[in-house]
Amino acid sequence: VPGVGEIIVTGTVHGRDETIDALLDAALAHVRRSRTEPGCLSHHVLRDAEDPNRLFFFERWADRAALDAHFAVPASAEFVGRLRELATGTPTMQIVETA
Amino acid sequence: VPGVGEIIVTGTVHGRDETIDALLDAALAHVRRSRTEPGCLSHHVLRDAEDPNRLFFFERWADRAALDAHFAVPASAEFVGRLRELATGTPTMQIVETA
């Protein structure tokens, strides 16, 4: 159960039939790398049951400092660049803190 | 972007190759019904990219009262019963409020 002050990050990216396998590969590499970082409580990528070309990211971080450190990892920026290359439309991200 | 005092509900249920289609059918019917309820901001069911037999629910509700009303709908309890019939292991749920 998430505790007070945890950070939940969600994100959505849309692919196409031709790009979804490459998107999944990039996403899974990012997820597995992120799980090894300090303060990462969980990190998953999932496929929308109503639209398998819509990928959803669900991440929990111990606090904002851990998330900021994650964003500062060069591989995170490389991943975002790769998403933008492969995605249809602009990927979205939401960050909330738990009360 | 979620506002302060919104409720995020997440849930996980595991199926097997033989039950996952029935689980998905039940989940999608629940998701689509829930979206029509007052205070439901979003509701999705997704398949884990690393384990397609793991279903993940992601829901946002306007406030705790809306979620309580959702839980009180008879169809919600029927859905939970159906999940328990079909699931491998015990479904889990987490509820957090955004700060």
Coordinates of N, CA and C in Angstrom, one line a residue:
Chain A
V1 N 0.9 -1.2 0.0 CA 0.0 0.0 0.0 C 0.9 1.2 0.0
P2 N 0.7 2.2 -0.9 CA 1.5 3.4 -1.0 C 1.4 4.2 0.3
G3 N 2.5 4.7 0.7 CA 2.6 5.6 1.9 C 2.4 7.0 1.5
V4 N 2.3 7.9 2.5 CA 2.2 9.3 2.3 C 3.5 9.8 1.7
G5 N 3.3 10.7 0.7 CA 4.5 11.3 0.1 C 5.1 10.5 -1.0
E6 N 4.6 9.4 -1.3 CA 5.1 8.7 -2.5 C 4.7 9.4 -3.7
I7 N 5.4 9.1 -4.8 CA 5.1 9.7 -6.1 C 4.6 8.6 -7.0
I8 N 3.5 8.9 -7.7 CA 3.0 8.0 -8.7 C 3.1 8.7 -10.0
V9 N 3.8 8.0 -11.0 CA 4.0 8.5 -12.3 C 3.2 7.6 -13.3
T10 N 2.4 8.2 -14.1 CA 1.7 7.4 -15.1 C 2.0 8.1 -16.5
G11 N 2.0 7.3 -17.5 CA 2.3 7.8 -18.8 C 1.6 7.0 -19.9
T12 N 1.3 7.6 -21.0 CA 0.6 6.9 -22.1 C 1.4 7.3 -23.4
V13 N 1.5 6.2 -24.2 CA 2.1 6.4 -25.5 C 1.4 5.5 -26.5
H14 N 1.1 6.1 -27.7 CA 0.4 5.3 -28.7 C 1.4 4.9 -29.8
G15 N 1.3 3.6 -30.2 CA 2.0 3.1 -31.3 C 1.1 2.8 -32.5
R16 N 1.7 2.2 -33.5 CA 0.9 1.6 -34.6 C 1.3 0.2 -34.7
D17 N 0.6 -0.6 -35.5 CA 0.9 -2.0 -35.7 C 2.4 -2.2 -36.1
E18 N 2.9 -1.2 -36.9 CA 4.3 -1.3 -37.4 C 5.3 -1.0 -36.3
T19 N 4.9 -0.2 -35.3 CA 5.9 0.3 -34.4 C 5.8 -0.3 -33.0
I20 N 4.7 -1.0 -32.7 CA 4.4 -1.4 -31.4 C 5.5 -2.4 -30.8
D21 N 6.0 -3.2 -31.6 CA 7.0 -4.2 -31.1 C 8.3 -3.4 -30.7
A22 N 8.7 -2.4 -31.5 CA 9.9 -1.7 -31.1 C 9.6 -0.8 -29.9
L23 N 8.4 -0.3 -29.8 CA 8.0 0.5 -28.6 C 8.1 -0.4 -27.4
L24 N 7.5 -1.6 -27.5 CA 7.5 -2.5 -26.3 C 8.9 -2.8 -25.9
D25 N 9.8 -3.1 -26.9 CA 11.2 -3.4 -26.6 C 11.8 -2.3 -25.8
A26 N 11.7 -1.0 -26.3 CA 12.3 0.1 -25.6 C 11.7 0.3 -24.3
A27 N 10.3 0.1 -24.2 CA 9.7 0.3 -22.9 C 10.1 -0.7 -21.8
L28 N 10.2 -1.9 -22.2 CA 10.6 -3.0 -21.3 C 12.1 -2.8 -20.8
A29 N 13.0 -2.3 -21.7 CA 14.3 -2.1 -21.3 C 14.4 -0.9 -20.3
H30 N 13.5 0.1 -20.6 CA 13.5 1.2 -19.6 C 12.9 0.8 -18.3
V31 N 11.9 0.0 -18.3 CA 11.2 -0.4 -17.1 C 12.2 -1.2 -16.2
R32 N 12.9 -2.1 -16.9 CA 13.9 -3.0 -16.1 C 15.1 -2.2 -15.6
R33 N 15.5 -1.3 -16.4 CA 16.6 -0.4 -15.9 C 16.1 0.4 -14.7
S34 N 14.9 1.0 -14.9 CA 14.4 1.9 -13.8 C 14.2 1.2 -12.5
R35 N 13.8 0.0 -12.5 CA 13.6 -0.8 -11.3 C 14.9 -0.9 -10.4
T36 N 16.0 -0.8 -11.1 CA 17.3 -0.9 -10.3 C 17.7 0.4 -9.7
E37 N 17.0 1.5 -10.0 CA 17.4 2.8 -9.5 C 16.9 3.0 -8.0
P38 N 17.7 3.8 -7.2 CA 17.3 4.1 -5.9 C 15.9 4.7 -5.8
G39 N 15.1 4.2 -4.9 CA 13.8 4.8 -4.7 C 12.7 4.4 -5.6
C40 N 13.0 3.5 -6.6 CA 12.0 3.0 -7.4 C 11.2 1.8 -6.7
L41 N 9.9 2.1 -6.4 CA 9.2 1.1 -5.7 C 8.5 0.0 -6.6
S42 N 8.1 0.5 -7.8 CA 7.6 -0.4 -8.8 C 7.6 0.3 -10.1
H43 N 7.6 -0.4 -11.2 CA 7.6 0.1 -12.5 C 7.1 -0.9 -13.5
H44 N 6.1 -0.6 -14.2 CA 5.5 -1.5 -15.2 C 5.1 -0.8 -16.4
V45 N 5.1 -1.5 -17.5 CA 4.5 -1.1 -18.8 C 3.4 -2.1 -19.1
L46 N 2.2 -1.6 -19.6 CA 1.1 -2.4 -19.8 C 0.4 -2.0 -21.1
R47 N -0.3 -2.9 -21.7 CA -1.1 -2.7 -22.9 C -2.5 -2.5 -22.6
D48 N -3.1 -1.5 -23.1 CA -4.6 -1.2 -22.9 C -5.3 -2.4 -23.5
A49 N -6.2 -3.0 -22.7 CA -7.0 -4.1 -23.2 C -8.0 -3.7 -24.3
E50 N -8.3 -2.4 -24.4 CA -9.2 -1.9 -25.4 C -8.4 -1.5 -26.7
D51 N -7.1 -1.2 -26.5 CA -6.3 -0.7 -27.6 C -4.9 -1.2 -27.4
P52 N -4.5 -2.3 -27.9 CA -3.2 -2.9 -27.6 C -2.0 -2.1 -28.2
N53 N -2.3 -1.1 -29.0 CA -1.3 -0.1 -29.4 C -1.1 1.1 -28.5
R54 N -1.9 1.1 -27.4 CA -1.8 2.1 -26.4 C -1.0 1.5 -25.2
L55 N 0.2 2.0 -25.0 CA 1.0 1.6 -23.8 C 0.8 2.5 -22.6
F56 N 0.7 1.9 -21.5 CA 0.5 2.7 -20.2 C 1.7 2.3 -19.3
F57 N 2.3 3.4 -18.7 CA 3.3 3.2 -17.7 C 2.8 3.5 -16.3
F58 N 3.1 2.7 -15.4 CA 2.7 2.9 -14.0 C 3.9 2.7 -13.1
E59 N 4.3 3.8 -12.4 CA 5.6 3.8 -11.6 C 5.3 4.4 -10.3
R60 N 5.9 3.8 -9.2 CA 5.9 4.4 -7.9 C 7.3 4.6 -7.4
W61 N 7.5 5.8 -6.9 CA 8.8 6.3 -6.4 C 8.7 6.7 -4.9
A62 N 9.7 6.5 -4.2 CA 9.7 6.8 -2.8 C 9.5 8.2 -2.4
D63 N 10.0 9.1 -3.3 CA 9.8 10.5 -3.0 C 10.2 11.3 -4.3
R64 N 10.0 12.6 -4.2 CA 10.3 13.4 -5.4 C 11.8 13.4 -5.8
A65 N 12.6 13.4 -4.8 CA 14.1 13.4 -5.0 C 14.5 12.1 -5.8
A66 N 13.9 11.0 -5.5 CA 14.2 9.8 -6.3 C 13.8 9.9 -7.7
L67 N 12.6 10.5 -7.9 CA 12.1 10.7 -9.3 C 13.0 11.7 -10.1
D68 N 13.4 12.8 -9.4 CA 14.3 13.8 -10.0 C 15.6 13.1 -10.4
A69 N 16.1 12.2 -9.6 CA 17.4 11.5 -9.9 C 17.2 10.6 -11.1
H70 N 16.0 10.0 -11.2 CA 15.6 9.1 -12.3 C 15.6 9.9 -13.6
F71 N 15.0 11.1 -13.6 CA 14.9 12.0 -14.8 C 16.3 12.4 -15.2
A72 N 17.2 12.5 -14.3 CA 18.6 13.0 -14.6 C 19.5 11.9 -15.2
V73 N 19.0 10.6 -15.1 CA 19.8 9.6 -15.7 C 19.8 9.7 -17.2
P74 N 21.0 9.7 -17.9 CA 21.0 9.9 -19.3 C 20.1 8.9 -20.1
A75 N 20.0 7.7 -19.6 CA 19.2 6.7 -20.3 C 17.7 7.0 -20.3
S76 N 17.3 7.8 -19.3 CA 15.9 8.2 -19.2 C 15.6 9.2 -20.4
A77 N 16.5 10.1 -20.6 CA 16.3 11.1 -21.7 C 16.4 10.3 -23.1
E78 N 17.3 9.4 -23.2 CA 17.4 8.6 -24.4 C 16.1 7.8 -24.7
F79 N 15.5 7.3 -23.6 CA 14.3 6.6 -23.7 C 13.2 7.5 -24.2
V80 N 13.1 8.7 -23.7 CA 12.0 9.6 -24.1 C 12.2 10.0 -25.6
G81 N 13.5 10.2 -26.0 CA 13.8 10.4 -27.4 C 13.3 9.3 -28.3
R82 N 13.6 8.1 -27.8 CA 13.2 6.9 -28.6 C 11.7 6.8 -28.7
L83 N 11.0 7.1 -27.6 CA 9.5 7.1 -27.6 C 9.0 8.0 -28.6
R84 N 9.6 9.2 -28.6 CA 9.1 10.3 -29.6 C 9.3 9.9 -31.0
E85 N 10.4 9.2 -31.3 CA 10.6 8.7 -32.6 C 9.6 7.7 -33.1
L86 N 9.2 6.8 -32.1 CA 8.3 5.7 -32.5 C 6.8 6.0 -32.3
A87 N 6.5 6.9 -31.4 CA 5.1 7.1 -31.0 C 4.3 7.8 -32.1
T88 N 3.0 7.6 -32.1 CA 2.0 8.3 -32.8 C 1.5 9.4 -31.9
G89 N 1.6 10.6 -32.2 CA 1.2 11.7 -31.3 C 2.2 11.9 -30.2
T90 N 1.9 12.7 -29.3 CA 2.9 13.1 -28.2 C 2.6 12.2 -27.0
P91 N 3.7 11.5 -26.5 CA 3.5 10.8 -25.2 C 3.1 11.8 -24.1
T92 N 2.3 11.3 -23.2 CA 1.9 12.1 -22.0 C 2.4 11.5 -20.7
M93 N 2.5 12.3 -19.7 CA 2.9 11.9 -18.4 C 2.2 12.7 -17.3
Q94 N 1.9 12.0 -16.2 CA 1.3 12.7 -15.1 C 2.1 12.3 -13.8
I95 N 2.3 13.2 -12.9 CA 3.0 13.0 -11.7 C 2.1 13.4 -10.5
V96 N 1.8 12.5 -9.6 CA 1.1 13.0 -8.4 C 1.8 12.5 -7.2
E97 N 1.6 13.2 -6.1 CA 2.1 12.8 -4.8 C 0.9 12.3 -4.0
T98 N 1.1 11.2 -3.2 CA 0.0 10.6 -2.4 C -0.1 11.4 -1.1
A99 N -1.4 11.5 -0.6 CA -1.7 12.3 0.6 C -1.6 11.3 1.8
Chain B
V1 N -4.3 16.3 -15.8 CA -3.5 16.2 -14.6 C -4.4 16.1 -13.4
P2 N -4.1 15.1 -12.6 CA -5.0 14.9 -11.4 C -4.9 16.1 -10.5
G3 N -6.1 16.5 -9.9 CA -6.1 17.6 -8.9 C -6.0 17.0 -7.5
V4 N -5.8 17.9 -6.6 CA -5.7 17.6 -5.2 C -7.0 16.9 -4.7
G5 N -6.9 15.8 -3.9 CA -8.0 15.1 -3.4 C -8.7 14.1 -4.3
E6 N -8.1 14.0 -5.5 CA -8.6 12.9 -6.3 C -8.2 11.5 -5.7
I7 N -9.0 10.5 -6.1 CA -8.7 9.2 -5.6 C -8.2 8.3 -6.8
I8 N -7.0 7.7 -6.6 CA -6.5 6.7 -7.6 C -6.7 5.3 -7.1
V9 N -7.3 4.5 -7.8 CA -7.5 3.1 -7.4 C -6.7 2.3 -8.4
T10 N -5.9 1.4 -7.9 CA -5.2 0.4 -8.8 C -5.5 -1.0 -8.3
G11 N -5.5 -1.9 -9.2 CA -5.8 -3.3 -8.8 C -5.1 -4.3 -9.7
T12 N -4.8 -5.5 -9.2 CA -4.1 -6.5 -10.0 C -4.9 -7.8 -9.8
V13 N -5.0 -8.5 -10.9 CA -5.6 -9.9 -10.8 C -4.8 -10.7 -11.8
H14 N -4.6 -11.9 -11.4 CA -3.9 -12.9 -12.3 C -4.8 -13.9 -12.8
G15 N -4.7 -14.2 -14.1 CA -5.5 -15.3 -14.7 C -4.6 -16.4 -15.2
R16 N -5.1 -17.3 -15.9 CA -4.4 -18.4 -16.5 C -4.8 -18.3 -18.0
D17 N -4.0 -19.1 -18.8 CA -4.4 -19.1 -20.2 C -5.8 -19.5 -20.5
E18 N -6.3 -20.4 -19.6 CA -7.7 -20.9 -19.8 C -8.8 -19.9 -19.3
T19 N -8.4 -18.9 -18.4 CA -9.4 -18.0 -17.8 C -9.2 -16.6 -18.3
I20 N -8.1 -16.3 -19.0 CA -7.8 -14.9 -19.2 C -8.9 -14.2 -20.1
D21 N -9.4 -14.9 -21.1 CA -10.4 -14.3 -21.9 C -11.7 -14.0 -21.1
A22 N -12.1 -14.9 -20.3 CA -13.3 -14.6 -19.4 C -13.0 -13.5 -18.5
L23 N -11.8 -13.4 -17.9 CA -11.5 -12.3 -17.0 C -11.5 -11.0 -17.8
L24 N -11.0 -11.0 -19.0 CA -11.0 -9.8 -19.8 C -12.4 -9.3 -20.1
D25 N -13.2 -10.3 -20.5 CA -14.6 -9.9 -20.7 C -15.3 -9.3 -19.5
A26 N -15.1 -9.9 -18.4 CA -15.7 -9.4 -17.1 C -15.1 -8.0 -16.8
A27 N -13.8 -7.9 -17.0 CA -13.1 -6.6 -16.6 C -13.6 -5.5 -17.6
L28 N -13.7 -5.8 -18.8 CA -14.1 -4.7 -19.8 C -15.5 -4.3 -19.5
A29 N -16.4 -5.2 -19.2 CA -17.8 -4.9 -18.9 C -17.8 -4.0 -17.6
H30 N -17.0 -4.3 -16.7 CA -16.9 -3.5 -15.4 C -16.4 -2.1 -15.7
V31 N -15.3 -2.0 -16.5 CA -14.7 -0.7 -16.8 C -15.7 0.2 -17.5
R32 N -16.4 -0.4 -18.5 CA -17.3 0.4 -19.3 C -18.5 0.9 -18.5
R33 N -19.0 0.0 -17.6 CA -20.1 0.4 -16.7 C -19.6 1.5 -15.7
S34 N -18.4 1.3 -15.2 CA -17.9 2.2 -14.2 C -17.7 3.6 -14.7
R35 N -17.3 3.7 -16.0 CA -17.1 5.0 -16.6 C -18.4 5.9 -16.6
T36 N -19.5 5.2 -16.6 CA -20.8 6.0 -16.6 C -21.2 6.5 -15.3
E37 N -20.5 6.1 -14.2 CA -20.9 6.5 -12.9 C -20.4 7.9 -12.5
P38 N -21.2 8.6 -11.6 CA -20.8 9.9 -11.3 C -19.4 9.9 -10.6
G39 N -18.6 10.9 -11.0 CA -17.3 11.1 -10.4 C -16.2 10.1 -10.9
C40 N -16.5 9.3 -11.9 CA -15.5 8.5 -12.5 C -14.7 9.3 -13.5
L41 N -13.5 9.6 -13.3 CA -12.7 10.4 -14.2 C -12.0 9.6 -15.3
S42 N -11.6 8.4 -15.0 CA -11.1 7.5 -16.0 C -11.1 6.1 -15.4
H43 N -11.1 5.1 -16.2 CA -11.1 3.7 -15.8 C -10.6 2.8 -16.9
H44 N -9.5 2.1 -16.7 CA -9.0 1.3 -17.7 C -8.6 -0.1 -17.1
V45 N -8.6 -1.1 -18.0 CA -7.9 -2.4 -17.6 C -6.9 -2.6 -18.7
L46 N -5.7 -3.1 -18.2 CA -4.5 -3.3 -19.0 C -3.9 -4.6 -18.8
R47 N -3.1 -5.1 -19.8 CA -2.4 -6.3 -19.6 C -0.9 -6.0 -19.5
D48 N -0.3 -6.6 -18.4 CA 1.1 -6.4 -18.2 C 1.9 -6.9 -19.4
A49 N 2.8 -6.0 -19.9 CA 3.6 -6.4 -21.1 C 4.5 -7.6 -20.8
E50 N 4.8 -7.8 -19.5 CA 5.7 -8.9 -19.1 C 5.0 -10.2 -18.8
D51 N 3.7 -10.0 -18.6 CA 2.9 -11.2 -18.1 C 1.4 -10.9 -18.6
P52 N 1.1 -11.3 -19.8 CA -0.2 -11.0 -20.3 C -1.4 -11.6 -19.5
N53 N -1.1 -12.5 -18.6 CA -2.1 -13.1 -17.8 C -2.3 -12.2 -16.5
R54 N -1.5 -11.2 -16.3 CA -1.7 -10.3 -15.2 C -2.4 -9.0 -15.7
L55 N -3.6 -8.8 -15.2 CA -4.4 -7.6 -15.5 C -4.2 -6.6 -14.4
F56 N -4.2 -5.3 -14.9 CA -4.0 -4.2 -14.0 C -5.1 -3.2 -14.3
F57 N -5.7 -2.7 -13.2 CA -6.8 -1.7 -13.3 C -6.3 -0.4 -12.8
F58 N -6.6 0.6 -13.6 CA -6.2 2.0 -13.2 C -7.4 2.9 -13.3
E59 N -7.8 3.5 -12.2 CA -9.1 4.2 -12.1 C -8.8 5.6 -11.4
R60 N -9.4 6.6 -11.8 CA -9.4 7.9 -11.1 C -10.8 8.3 -10.8
W61 N -11.0 8.7 -9.5 CA -12.3 9.2 -9.1 C -12.2 10.6 -8.5
A62 N -13.3 11.3 -8.6 CA -13.3 12.8 -8.2 C -13.0 12.9 -6.7
D63 N -13.5 12.0 -6.0 CA -13.4 12.1 -4.5 C -13.8 10.8 -3.9
R64 N -13.6 10.7 -2.6 CA -13.8 9.4 -1.9 C -15.3 9.1 -1.9
A65 N -16.2 10.1 -1.9 CA -17.6 9.8 -1.9 C -18.0 9.1 -3.2
A66 N -17.4 9.6 -4.3 CA -17.8 9.0 -5.6 C -17.3 7.5 -5.6
L67 N -16.1 7.2 -5.0 CA -15.6 5.9 -5.0 C -16.5 5.0 -4.0
D68 N -16.9 5.6 -2.9 CA -17.8 4.8 -2.0 C -19.1 4.5 -2.7
A69 N -19.7 5.4 -3.5 CA -20.9 5.1 -4.2 C -20.7 4.0 -5.2
H70 N -19.5 4.1 -5.9 CA -19.2 3.0 -6.8 C -19.1 1.6 -6.2
F71 N -18.5 1.6 -5.0 CA -18.4 0.3 -4.3 C -19.8 -0.2 -3.9
A72 N -20.8 0.7 -3.7 CA -22.1 0.4 -3.2 C -23.0 -0.1 -4.4
V73 N -22.6 0.0 -5.6 CA -23.3 -0.4 -6.8 C -23.3 -2.0 -6.8
P74 N -24.5 -2.6 -6.8 CA -24.5 -4.1 -6.8 C -23.6 -4.7 -7.9
A75 N -23.5 -4.1 -9.0 CA -22.7 -4.7 -10.1 C -21.2 -4.7 -9.7
S76 N -20.8 -3.8 -8.9 CA -19.4 -3.8 -8.4 C -19.1 -5.1 -7.6
A77 N -20.0 -5.4 -6.7 CA -19.8 -6.6 -5.9 C -19.9 -7.8 -6.7
E78 N -20.8 -7.8 -7.7 CA -20.9 -9.0 -8.6 C -19.6 -9.2 -9.4
F79 N -19.0 -8.0 -9.8 CA -17.8 -8.1 -10.5 C -16.6 -8.7 -9.6
V80 N -16.6 -8.3 -8.4 CA -15.5 -8.8 -7.5 C -15.7 -10.3 -7.3
G81 N -17.0 -10.7 -7.2 CA -17.2 -12.1 -7.1 C -16.8 -12.9 -8.3
R82 N -17.0 -12.3 -9.4 CA -16.7 -13.0 -10.7 C -15.1 -13.1 -10.8
L83 N -14.5 -12.0 -10.4 CA -13.0 -12.0 -10.4 C -12.5 -13.1 -9.5
R84 N -13.0 -13.2 -8.4 CA -12.5 -14.3 -7.4 C -12.8 -15.7 -8.0
E85 N -13.9 -15.9 -8.7 CA -14.1 -17.2 -9.3 C -13.0 -17.5 -10.4
L86 N -12.6 -16.5 -11.1 CA -11.7 -16.7 -12.3 C -10.3 -16.5 -12.0
A87 N -9.9 -15.8 -10.9 CA -8.6 -15.4 -10.7 C -7.7 -16.6 -10.1
T88 N -6.5 -16.5 -10.4 CA -5.5 -17.3 -9.7 C -4.9 -16.5 -8.5
G89 N -5.1 -16.9 -7.3 CA -4.6 -16.1 -6.2 C -5.7 -15.0 -5.9
T90 N -5.4 -14.2 -5.0 CA -6.3 -13.2 -4.5 C -6.1 -11.9 -5.2
P91 N -7.1 -11.3 -5.8 CA -7.0 -10.0 -6.4 C -6.6 -9.0 -5.4
T92 N -5.8 -8.0 -5.8 CA -5.4 -6.9 -4.8 C -5.9 -5.6 -5.3
M93 N -6.0 -4.6 -4.4 CA -6.4 -3.3 -4.7 C -5.7 -2.3 -3.8
Q94 N -5.4 -1.2 -4.4 CA -4.8 -0.1 -3.6 C -5.6 1.2 -3.9
I95 N -5.8 2.0 -2.8 CA -6.5 3.3 -2.9 C -5.6 4.3 -2.3
V96 N -5.4 5.4 -3.1 CA -4.6 6.5 -2.6 C -5.3 7.8 -3.0
E97 N -5.1 8.8 -2.1 CA -5.6 10.2 -2.4 C -4.4 11.0 -2.9
T98 N -4.7 11.9 -3.8 CA -3.6 12.7 -4.3 C -3.4 14.0 -3.4
A99 N -2.2 14.4 -3.3 CA -1.9 15.6 -2.4 C -1.9 16.9 -3.2

